[in-house]
């Protein structure tokens, strides 16, 4: 038997969770009080969508991701359902299209205007009518455009093709009827050729969605699955649920053999539901408990022991739901590899939590950011329905690369005339410096000051900027608290600029004295 070390090297061993400060959270958000076991939150690099409370039907909020702080109580809603909204999902290929399902047995597709919402949105772009009972889950296909799956309390999974001009679609392209109870979760493999489901009968099924046939089916008595998840290209499934003794448990399965789990990991004795999230770029698994404040994370490997425990993010604020930002929206400058948005009902708060790899270097870290899924679909709806499989189109997250996604709405504008920092001014004090070098460095500092003044004049003549944010891209403050926060930020920026100007004045005076001393010393000879 080959010896294996107890510890193994990993780039993600020291990943830690960092909650956002108060200014970066979203306050006064009326989060839904529904008892449905869903995330109630969907995030993309531009918007956050949250299911909310609404009288006389169901609704959800769409908040620009850069608009943190206190939410306006009259913020526009998306409210076209006659019953409570149970699930929402953003289109992976269009950040302005979102789908929702409700207790009114309908699925609706909404198009969010690019100039943002200024009034309630009540008319969907498409309405899908086919279920006879309330619809609890929806999922977009990961590689084919305009394909969406829905499942309801009629025990059916319906596949819809919305690539047409009909505002109302009455019949799906296929209906899967192999379940005998309510479906609790759905998950696709990487190319979308297989669909895994967990059901209230505690059976995990792997289904060919185009044929509607069951390929694999679990029959394990020691694990009761509630959520199931494909683990990328590792040919494995992960399910979360409870053990025979009602402890919360996670189990790993071979997708080609669901007779016995490969590994079972007991977590704790709490009763809340577990939401698993998997990052196929880093092979990291995040386990989030409903009603907990903690987020456990593991590294998944293809050999025993399969799950390597890394660490746990702990918080005193329990989450009712949670949303995960797509990888193309993370902040690579801070080595962020994942970001959650926790829904804290007791405080009406949405709290971002960033998972960060600690690195000293400020440059782009290629080893922790492999090519990731982009916004371009690999297939059309007709191609996928005809039997073609294709993996996702990958892009690079490196800033400035041609394949990097454009995030104009969520990133700060950089000054067009960046201030050049003088290179190690203290070096001019060395006796080896010549008079020409001292005068040259003095000219650099004077040129920097003139460029700075030119940039300030340009900013005054152009559109107003506030802390690097365009006033048309970042909405103006609507409350007194937001106005105070913006004022304090401006004061800090002014104070920092004044300090820089004072330091440059001192440096110029020092250089002028050294020039004078140098000239006097040469004249004496």
Coordinates of C-alpha atoms in Angstrom, one line a residue:
X1 CA 0.0 0.0 0.0
X2 CA 1.5 3.4 -1.0
X3 CA 2.1 5.9 1.7
X4 CA 0.2 9.2 1.5
X5 CA 1.2 12.3 3.5
X6 CA -1.3 13.6 6.1
X7 CA -0.9 17.1 4.8
X8 CA -0.8 18.1 1.1
X9 CA -0.1 21.4 -0.5
X10 CA -3.0 23.5 -1.7
X11 CA -3.3 27.0 -3.1
X12 CA -6.6 27.3 -1.3
X13 CA -5.7 26.1 2.2
X14 CA -5.7 29.6 3.6
X15 CA -8.8 30.9 1.9
X16 CA -10.8 33.1 4.3
X17 CA -14.2 34.8 4.3
X18 CA -14.4 38.5 4.4
X19 CA -17.8 40.2 5.1
X20 CA -18.4 43.6 3.5
X21 CA -18.4 46.7 5.6
X22 CA -21.6 48.5 6.4
X23 CA -21.4 50.9 3.4
X24 CA -21.2 47.9 1.0
X25 CA -24.2 46.1 2.4
X26 CA -27.8 46.6 1.2
X27 CA -30.0 47.7 4.1
X28 CA -33.8 48.0 4.6
X29 CA -34.6 45.2 2.0
X30 CA -38.0 43.6 2.6
X31 CA -36.9 39.9 2.3
X32 CA -39.7 37.3 1.8
X33 CA -40.9 35.3 4.7
X34 CA -41.8 32.3 2.6
X35 CA -40.9 28.9 4.0
X36 CA -39.9 27.4 0.6
X37 CA -36.5 25.8 0.6
X38 CA -34.9 28.0 -2.1
X39 CA -32.2 30.6 -2.3
X40 CA -34.6 33.6 -2.8
X41 CA -31.7 35.5 -4.3
X42 CA -30.1 35.6 -7.7
X43 CA -26.9 37.6 -8.6
X44 CA -25.0 38.5 -11.7
X45 CA -22.3 41.2 -12.2
X46 CA -24.9 43.9 -12.8
X47 CA -27.9 43.2 -10.6
X48 CA -29.1 41.5 -7.4
X49 CA -32.6 40.0 -7.5
X50 CA -34.3 39.3 -4.2
X51 CA -37.8 37.8 -3.6
X52 CA -39.7 40.2 -1.4
X53 CA -43.0 40.6 0.4
X54 CA -45.9 41.9 -1.7
X55 CA -49.6 42.2 -1.0
X56 CA -51.9 40.8 -3.6
X57 CA -49.4 38.6 -5.4
X58 CA -45.8 37.8 -5.7
X59 CA -42.9 40.2 -6.5
X60 CA -39.1 40.5 -6.4
X61 CA -36.7 43.4 -6.3
X62 CA -33.9 44.1 -8.9
X63 CA -31.2 46.2 -7.3
X64 CA -28.1 47.4 -9.2
X65 CA -25.1 45.7 -7.6
X66 CA -23.3 49.0 -7.2
X67 CA -26.2 50.7 -5.4
X68 CA -25.4 49.6 -1.9
X69 CA -26.6 51.3 1.3
X70 CA -30.2 51.9 2.4
X71 CA -32.8 50.9 -0.1
X72 CA -35.5 53.3 -1.0
X73 CA -38.8 52.0 0.4
X74 CA -40.5 52.9 -2.9
X75 CA -37.9 51.1 -5.0
X76 CA -39.6 49.6 -8.1
X77 CA -40.6 45.9 -8.1
X78 CA -41.1 43.2 -10.6
X79 CA -44.7 42.2 -9.8
X80 CA -46.6 40.3 -12.4
X81 CA -47.4 37.0 -10.6
X82 CA -50.7 36.4 -8.9
X83 CA -49.1 34.1 -6.2
X84 CA -45.9 34.2 -4.2
X85 CA -42.7 34.0 -6.2
X86 CA -40.8 30.8 -5.3
X87 CA -37.7 30.9 -7.4
X88 CA -35.7 33.4 -9.6
X89 CA -32.8 32.8 -11.9
X90 CA -30.8 35.1 -14.2
X91 CA -30.1 34.1 -17.8
X92 CA -26.4 33.1 -17.9
X93 CA -26.0 34.6 -21.4
X94 CA -27.9 37.9 -20.9
X95 CA -27.5 39.9 -17.6
X96 CA -30.7 41.8 -18.3
X97 CA -33.0 38.8 -18.6
X98 CA -34.4 37.0 -15.5
X99 CA -36.9 34.1 -15.1
X100 CA -39.3 33.6 -12.1
X101 CA -41.8 31.0 -11.1
X102 CA -44.7 31.2 -8.7
X103 CA -47.5 29.6 -6.8
X104 CA -49.8 30.7 -9.7
X105 CA -48.4 27.7 -11.8
X106 CA -46.7 30.0 -14.3
X107 CA -43.1 30.8 -15.3
X108 CA -42.4 34.3 -16.5
X109 CA -39.4 35.8 -18.4
X110 CA -38.6 39.4 -17.7
X111 CA -36.4 41.9 -19.5
X112 CA -34.9 44.5 -17.2
X113 CA -34.3 47.8 -19.1
X114 CA -30.7 49.0 -19.4
X115 CA -31.6 52.4 -18.0
X116 CA -32.8 50.6 -14.8
X117 CA -36.3 50.4 -13.4
X118 CA -38.1 53.7 -12.6
X119 CA -41.5 52.1 -12.1
X120 CA -43.0 48.7 -11.3
X121 CA -42.5 46.1 -14.0
X122 CA -45.8 44.2 -14.6
X123 CA -45.6 42.9 -18.2
X124 CA -43.3 40.0 -18.8
X125 CA -41.7 39.4 -22.2
X126 CA -42.8 35.8 -22.2
X127 CA -45.2 33.6 -20.1
X128 CA -44.9 29.8 -19.9
X129 CA -48.2 28.0 -19.1
X130 CA -48.1 24.2 -18.8
X131 CA -48.0 23.2 -15.1
X132 CA -51.2 22.4 -13.3
X133 CA -49.8 23.1 -9.8
X134 CA -47.4 25.6 -8.3
X135 CA -43.9 25.8 -9.9
X136 CA -41.1 25.5 -7.3
X137 CA -37.9 25.4 -9.3
X138 CA -36.4 26.8 -12.5
X139 CA -33.0 26.3 -14.2
X140 CA -31.5 27.7 -17.3
X141 CA -29.5 25.3 -19.5
X142 CA -25.8 26.0 -19.0
X143 CA -24.6 25.9 -22.6
X144 CA -27.7 26.3 -24.9
X145 CA -29.4 29.6 -25.3
X146 CA -33.1 30.1 -24.7
X147 CA -33.6 26.7 -23.0
X148 CA -35.2 26.7 -19.5
X149 CA -36.3 23.9 -17.2
X150 CA -39.2 24.1 -14.7
X151 CA -40.6 21.7 -12.2
X152 CA -43.7 21.9 -10.1
X153 CA -45.8 20.2 -7.5
X154 CA -47.4 18.2 -10.3
X155 CA -44.1 16.0 -10.2
X156 CA -43.2 17.0 -13.8
X157 CA -40.1 18.6 -15.4
X158 CA -40.9 20.7 -18.4
X159 CA -38.3 21.8 -21.0
X160 CA -39.2 25.2 -22.7
X161 CA -37.8 26.7 -25.8
X162 CA -38.3 30.5 -25.6
X163 CA -36.5 31.2 -28.9
X164 CA -39.7 32.4 -30.7
X165 CA -41.8 35.5 -30.9
X166 CA -44.9 34.2 -29.0
X167 CA -45.6 36.1 -25.8
X168 CA -47.4 33.1 -24.3
X169 CA -46.1 29.6 -24.7
X170 CA -48.6 26.8 -23.8
X171 CA -46.7 23.6 -24.5
X172 CA -43.1 22.7 -23.6
X173 CA -40.9 20.9 -26.1
X174 CA -40.6 17.9 -23.7
X175 CA -42.1 16.8 -20.4
X176 CA -40.2 14.4 -18.1
X177 CA -42.5 12.3 -15.9
X178 CA -40.4 9.8 -14.0
X179 CA -40.8 11.2 -10.5
X180 CA -43.3 10.0 -7.9
X181 CA -43.1 13.0 -5.5
X182 CA -42.1 16.7 -5.4
X183 CA -38.7 17.5 -7.0
X184 CA -36.4 19.3 -4.5
X185 CA -33.5 20.3 -6.7
X186 CA -32.1 20.1 -10.3
X187 CA -28.5 20.3 -11.5
X188 CA -26.8 20.0 -14.9
X189 CA -23.4 18.6 -15.8
X190 CA -20.9 20.8 -17.6
X191 CA -22.2 20.5 -21.1
X192 CA -25.9 20.1 -20.1
X193 CA -26.3 16.6 -21.5
X194 CA -27.3 15.1 -18.1
X195 CA -29.7 16.3 -15.4
X196 CA -29.5 15.2 -11.8
X197 CA -32.5 15.6 -9.5
X198 CA -33.3 15.0 -5.9
X199 CA -36.9 14.1 -4.9
X200 CA -39.0 14.1 -1.8
X201 CA -38.8 10.3 -2.0
X202 CA -35.0 10.7 -1.2
X203 CA -33.9 9.2 -4.4
X204 CA -31.3 10.8 -6.6
X205 CA -31.8 10.3 -10.4
X206 CA -29.5 11.0 -13.3
X207 CA -31.7 11.7 -16.4
X208 CA -31.1 12.2 -20.1
X209 CA -33.2 15.4 -20.5
X210 CA -33.8 15.1 -24.2
X211 CA -34.9 11.4 -24.1
X212 CA -36.6 11.8 -20.7
X213 CA -35.1 8.5 -19.5
X214 CA -33.5 7.7 -16.1
X215 CA -29.9 6.6 -16.5
X216 CA -29.0 6.1 -12.9
X217 CA -31.0 5.9 -9.7
X218 CA -29.8 5.8 -6.1
X219 CA -31.0 3.2 -3.5
X220 CA -29.2 4.2 -0.3
X221 CA -30.9 3.9 3.0
X222 CA -28.3 5.6 5.1
X223 CA -28.5 9.0 3.4
X224 CA -31.7 11.1 2.8
X225 CA -30.8 13.6 0.0
X226 CA -32.5 17.0 -0.3
X227 CA -30.2 18.8 -2.7
X228 CA -28.0 17.4 -5.4
X229 CA -25.2 19.0 -7.4
X230 CA -22.9 17.9 -10.3
X231 CA -19.2 18.5 -9.6
X232 CA -18.1 19.9 -12.9
X233 CA -15.9 17.5 -14.9
X234 CA -15.0 15.2 -12.0
X235 CA -17.7 12.6 -12.9
X236 CA -19.1 12.9 -9.4
X237 CA -22.3 14.1 -7.7
X238 CA -22.7 15.7 -4.3
X239 CA -25.9 15.5 -2.3
X240 CA -26.7 17.2 0.9
X241 CA -29.3 15.9 3.4
X242 CA -29.5 14.0 6.6
X243 CA -28.1 10.7 7.9
X244 CA -30.0 7.8 9.5
X245 CA -29.6 9.6 12.8
X246 CA -30.9 12.9 11.4
X247 CA -27.5 14.6 11.4
X248 CA -26.8 16.9 8.6
X249 CA -24.7 15.1 6.0
X250 CA -23.0 15.6 2.6
X251 CA -22.4 12.6 0.4
X252 CA -20.3 12.1 -2.8
X253 CA -21.4 9.7 -5.6
X254 CA -20.0 8.3 -8.7
X255 CA -22.3 9.6 -11.4
X256 CA -22.1 6.2 -13.2
X257 CA -22.9 4.2 -10.1
X258 CA -25.4 5.5 -7.6
X259 CA -25.7 2.3 -5.6
X260 CA -23.3 3.3 -2.8
X261 CA -21.9 6.7 -2.0
X262 CA -18.1 7.1 -2.4
X263 CA -17.9 9.2 0.8
X264 CA -20.2 10.5 3.5
X265 CA -19.3 13.5 5.7
X266 CA -21.3 14.2 8.8
X267 CA -21.6 18.0 9.5
X268 CA -23.6 18.6 12.7
X269 CA -26.8 18.0 14.4
X270 CA -28.7 21.1 13.3
X271 CA -32.0 20.9 11.5
X272 CA -31.6 23.6 8.8
X273 CA -31.4 22.8 5.2
X274 CA -28.0 22.7 3.5
X275 CA -27.3 24.5 0.2
X276 CA -24.2 23.3 -1.6
X277 CA -22.2 25.5 -4.1
X278 CA -19.4 24.2 -6.2
X279 CA -16.7 26.2 -8.0
X280 CA -15.4 24.1 -10.9
X281 CA -12.5 26.4 -11.5
X282 CA -10.9 25.9 -8.1
X283 CA -12.6 22.6 -7.2
X284 CA -13.9 24.2 -4.0
X285 CA -17.1 23.1 -2.4
X286 CA -19.1 25.6 -0.2
X287 CA -21.7 24.3 2.2
X288 CA -24.2 26.9 3.5
X289 CA -26.8 26.1 6.1
X290 CA -30.2 27.7 6.1
X291 CA -30.7 29.5 9.5
X292 CA -26.9 29.3 10.2
X293 CA -24.4 32.1 10.0
X294 CA -21.6 29.8 8.9
X295 CA -20.2 28.8 5.5
X296 CA -18.0 25.7 5.4
X297 CA -15.7 25.1 2.5
X298 CA -13.8 22.1 1.2
X299 CA -11.5 21.2 -1.6
X300 CA -12.7 18.2 -3.7
X301 CA -10.2 15.7 -5.2
X302 CA -10.8 12.7 -7.4
X303 CA -9.1 10.3 -5.0
X304 CA -9.6 9.4 -1.3
X305 CA -10.4 11.1 1.0
X306 CA -12.3 13.1 -1.7
X307 CA -13.2 16.0 0.6
X308 CA -10.4 18.1 2.2
X309 CA -11.8 20.4 4.9
X310 CA -10.3 23.9 4.5
X311 CA -11.9 26.3 6.9
X312 CA -15.2 27.8 8.0
X313 CA -16.5 31.3 7.8
X314 CA -18.5 32.2 11.0
X315 CA -21.0 34.9 11.5
X316 CA -23.7 35.7 14.1
X317 CA -26.1 36.7 11.4
X318 CA -28.3 33.8 10.2
X319 CA -29.1 33.6 6.5
X320 CA -32.6 32.7 5.2
X321 CA -31.3 32.5 1.7
X322 CA -28.1 33.1 -0.3
X323 CA -27.0 34.0 -3.8
X324 CA -23.7 33.3 -5.5
X325 CA -22.0 35.7 -7.9
X326 CA -20.8 34.2 -11.2
X327 CA -17.1 33.9 -11.4
X328 CA -16.8 36.5 -14.1
X329 CA -17.9 39.1 -11.6
X330 CA -15.3 38.6 -8.8
X331 CA -12.7 41.2 -8.0
X332 CA -9.4 39.7 -9.2
X333 CA -7.4 42.7 -7.8
X334 CA -8.1 41.4 -4.2
X335 CA -7.6 37.7 -5.1
X336 CA -11.4 37.1 -4.6
X337 CA -12.3 33.6 -5.8
X338 CA -16.0 33.5 -4.8
X339 CA -18.7 35.8 -3.4
X340 CA -21.9 35.2 -1.6
X341 CA -24.8 37.5 -0.9
X342 CA -26.5 36.5 2.4
X343 CA -30.1 37.4 3.1
X344 CA -30.4 38.3 6.8
X345 CA -34.1 38.6 7.5
X346 CA -33.9 39.7 11.1
X347 CA -32.1 42.9 10.0
X348 CA -33.6 43.3 6.5
X349 CA -30.0 43.1 5.2
X350 CA -28.1 41.7 2.2
X351 CA -24.5 41.1 3.3
X352 CA -21.8 40.3 0.7
X353 CA -19.2 37.8 1.8
X354 CA -16.0 37.4 -0.3
X355 CA -13.8 34.3 -0.3
X356 CA -10.2 35.5 -0.7
X357 CA -6.9 33.8 -1.3
X358 CA -4.3 35.7 0.7
X359 CA -1.5 36.9 -1.6
X360 CA 1.1 39.6 -1.1
X361 CA 1.5 40.4 -4.7
X362 CA -1.0 42.9 -6.2
X363 CA -0.6 41.6 -9.8
X364 CA -3.0 39.3 -11.5
X365 CA -2.7 35.7 -10.2
X366 CA -3.1 33.4 -13.1
X367 CA -2.7 30.2 -11.0
X368 CA -6.0 30.8 -9.1
X369 CA -7.9 32.2 -12.1
X370 CA -8.2 29.7 -14.9
X371 CA -10.4 30.2 -17.9
X372 CA -14.0 30.4 -16.7
X373 CA -17.5 30.3 -18.2
X374 CA -18.4 33.4 -20.2
X375 CA -21.6 35.0 -21.5
X376 CA -21.6 33.5 -25.0
X377 CA -23.7 30.4 -25.5
X378 CA -22.1 27.4 -27.1
X379 CA -25.3 26.1 -28.7
X380 CA -28.6 27.4 -30.0
X381 CA -31.8 25.9 -28.7
X382 CA -32.4 24.0 -32.0
X383 CA -28.9 22.5 -31.9
X384 CA -29.2 21.2 -28.4
X385 CA -32.7 19.8 -29.1
X386 CA -31.3 18.0 -32.1
X387 CA -28.8 16.1 -29.9
X388 CA -25.6 18.2 -30.1
X389 CA -23.5 18.5 -26.9
X390 CA -20.9 21.2 -26.5
X391 CA -19.0 22.5 -23.4
X392 CA -19.2 26.1 -22.3
X393 CA -17.3 28.9 -24.0
X394 CA -14.5 30.0 -21.7
X395 CA -13.1 33.5 -21.1
X396 CA -10.1 34.9 -19.2
X397 CA -10.6 37.1 -16.2
X398 CA -7.3 38.9 -16.7
X399 CA -7.9 42.6 -16.9
X400 CA -7.3 44.0 -20.4
X401 CA -7.4 40.6 -22.1
X402 CA -9.6 40.5 -25.2
X403 CA -11.7 37.7 -23.8
X404 CA -12.3 39.4 -20.5
X405 CA -16.0 40.2 -19.9
X406 CA -17.0 43.9 -20.0
X407 CA -18.3 45.2 -16.7
X408 CA -18.6 48.9 -17.4
X409 CA -21.6 49.2 -15.1
X410 CA -19.9 47.8 -12.0
X411 CA -16.4 49.0 -12.2
X412 CA -14.9 52.3 -11.4
X413 CA -13.6 54.6 -14.1
X414 CA -9.9 55.2 -14.0
X415 CA -8.6 58.8 -14.5
X416 CA -7.5 59.4 -18.1
X417 CA -4.4 61.2 -16.8
X418 CA -3.0 59.1 -14.0
X419 CA -0.6 60.8 -11.7
X420 CA 2.9 59.5 -12.1
X421 CA 4.6 58.7 -8.8
X422 CA 8.2 60.0 -8.6
X423 CA 10.6 57.1 -8.3
X424 CA 12.3 57.0 -4.9
X425 CA 12.9 60.7 -4.3
X426 CA 15.1 59.9 -1.3
X427 CA 17.7 58.7 -3.8
X428 CA 18.6 62.3 -4.8
X429 CA 20.2 62.7 -1.3
X430 CA 22.9 60.3 -2.2
X431 CA 26.2 62.0 -2.9
X432 CA 26.7 60.1 -6.2
X433 CA 23.8 62.0 -7.9
X434 CA 24.9 64.6 -10.4
X435 CA 23.4 68.1 -10.8
X436 CA 21.7 67.0 -14.1
X437 CA 19.9 64.1 -12.3
X438 CA 18.6 66.4 -9.5
X439 CA 17.3 68.9 -12.0
X440 CA 15.7 66.1 -14.1
X441 CA 13.8 64.7 -11.0
X442 CA 12.7 68.2 -10.2
X443 CA 11.2 68.6 -13.6
X444 CA 9.4 65.3 -13.2
X445 CA 7.7 66.5 -10.1
X446 CA 6.7 69.8 -11.6
X447 CA 5.3 68.0 -14.7
X448 CA 3.3 65.7 -12.4
X449 CA 1.8 68.8 -10.7
X450 CA 0.9 70.3 -14.0
X451 CA -0.7 67.1 -15.2
X452 CA -2.7 66.9 -12.0
X453 CA -4.0 70.4 -12.4
X454 CA -4.9 69.7 -16.1
X455 CA -6.8 66.6 -15.0
X456 CA -8.7 68.5 -12.4
X457 CA -9.7 71.2 -14.9
X458 CA -10.8 68.5 -17.3
X459 CA -12.9 66.9 -14.6
X460 CA -14.6 70.2 -13.9
X461 CA -15.5 70.8 -17.5
X462 CA -16.7 67.2 -18.1
X463 CA -19.5 65.4 -16.4
X464 CA -19.5 65.3 -12.6
X465 CA -17.6 62.5 -10.9
X466 CA -18.0 61.4 -7.3
X467 CA -15.2 59.2 -5.8
X468 CA -14.4 57.7 -9.2
X469 CA -18.0 56.9 -10.0
X470 CA -19.9 58.4 -12.9
X471 CA -23.0 60.2 -11.7
X472 CA -25.0 58.6 -14.5
X473 CA -23.7 55.1 -13.8
X474 CA -23.9 55.4 -10.0
X475 CA -27.3 56.7 -8.9
X476 CA -27.3 59.9 -6.8
X477 CA -28.0 59.5 -3.1
X478 CA -31.7 59.2 -2.2
X479 CA -31.5 59.4 1.6
X480 CA -29.8 61.5 4.1
X481 CA -27.6 58.6 5.2
X482 CA -26.3 58.0 1.7
X483 CA -25.7 61.7 1.2
X484 CA -23.6 61.8 4.4
X485 CA -21.6 58.8 3.4
X486 CA -20.8 60.3 0.0
X487 CA -19.8 63.6 1.7
X488 CA -17.5 61.8 4.1
X489 CA -15.9 60.0 1.2
X490 CA -15.3 63.2 -0.7
X491 CA -13.8 64.8 2.4
X492 CA -11.4 61.9 2.8
X493 CA -10.4 62.2 -0.9
X494 CA -9.8 65.9 -0.6
X495 CA -7.7 65.4 2.6
X496 CA -5.6 62.7 0.8
X497 CA -5.0 65.0 -2.2
X498 CA -3.9 67.9 0.0
X499 CA -1.4 65.6 1.8
X500 CA 0.0 64.6 -1.5
X501 CA 0.4 68.2 -2.6
X502 CA 2.1 69.1 0.7
X503 CA 4.5 66.2 0.3
X504 CA 5.4 67.3 -3.2
X505 CA 6.0 70.9 -2.1
X506 CA 8.4 69.6 0.5
X507 CA 10.2 67.4 -2.0
X508 CA 10.6 70.4 -4.4
X509 CA 12.0 72.6 -1.7
X510 CA 14.5 69.9 -0.7
X511 CA 15.6 69.4 -4.3
X512 CA 16.0 73.2 -4.8
X513 CA 18.2 73.4 -1.7
X514 CA 20.3 70.5 -3.0
X515 CA 20.7 72.2 -6.4
X516 CA 21.8 75.5 -4.7
X517 CA 24.3 73.6 -2.6
X518 CA 25.6 71.7 -5.6
X519 CA 26.1 75.0 -7.5
X520 CA 27.8 76.7 -4.6
X521 CA 30.2 73.7 -4.2
X522 CA 31.1 73.8 -7.9
X523 CA 31.6 77.6 -7.8
X524 CA 34.0 77.4 -4.9
X525 CA 36.3 75.2 -6.9

